[in-house]
Steps between C-alpha positions, in 0.01 A plus 500: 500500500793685313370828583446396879840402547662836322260679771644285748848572409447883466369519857785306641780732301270827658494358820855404534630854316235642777665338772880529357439885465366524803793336686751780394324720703514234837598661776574367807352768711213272701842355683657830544628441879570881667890423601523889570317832562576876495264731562508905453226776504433782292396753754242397747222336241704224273694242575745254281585192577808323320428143496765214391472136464878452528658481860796696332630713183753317308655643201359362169209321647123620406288557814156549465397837664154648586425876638153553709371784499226605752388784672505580864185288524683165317255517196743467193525776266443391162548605132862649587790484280800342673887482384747371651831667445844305622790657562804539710588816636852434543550475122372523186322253341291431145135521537278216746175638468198238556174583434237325717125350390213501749420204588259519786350848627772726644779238391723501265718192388822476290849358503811620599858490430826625679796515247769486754564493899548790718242761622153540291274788471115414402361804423094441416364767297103521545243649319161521666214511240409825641852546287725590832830431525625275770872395568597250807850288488590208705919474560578135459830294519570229166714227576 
């Protein structure tokens, strides 16, 4: 009886260190709500899209961000590398690099933040897994 409870007890703790674990990694993406889209090409065969779930950019606030990527046919392009680099041309700033997970095919998830208001840069550095370089960057305005 002793040793069925100290079983019993053991798989609780596992299951609720499984579950508390687990939780830290919780995102909130399954109600991501698209509040705003860019979209820019690279040439004539791959698109971006900029996707946003806020309806605007206010300083200090994190804002969950996607990039698609898809060829000219809308299949996603997967296995790429994808950075987001923040900056404002007017000035200098410290580094706001984000780098961004796959989370479905051809999409790639992270979150953002804009330091201060005035006019942002988000320059998106790709890398295709046939190892090409790709640059695109959306001019936005941070209230």
């Amino acid at each position: 009886m002793i040793l069925l409870k100290k079983i019993n007890a053991i798989f609780v703790f596992t299951l609720l260190f499984s579950l508390l674990t687990n939780f830290s990694n919780f995102s909130l993406a399954e109600d991501f709500k698209v509040q705003q889209t860019l979209k820019k090409s690279i040439g004539k065969n791959i698109f971006v899209i900029f996707e946003t779930d806020a309806k605007k950019f206010s300083k200090m606030n994190p804002i969950n961000a996607k990039i698609k990527i898809v060829d000219k046919n809308k299949k996603p392009l997967e296995k790429a590398l994808v950075t987001l680099d923040l900056t404002m041309p007017s000035m200098s700033m410290p580094e706001n690099k984000v780098k961004l997970k796959e989370t479905e095919k051809g999409i790639y998830s992270g979150e953002i933040i804009f330091t201060m208001g005035g006019d942002w840069r988000i320059n998106t550095d790709i890398l295709l897994p046939n190892n090409k370089k790709e640059k695109v960057f959306f001019d936005i305005s941070v209230n």
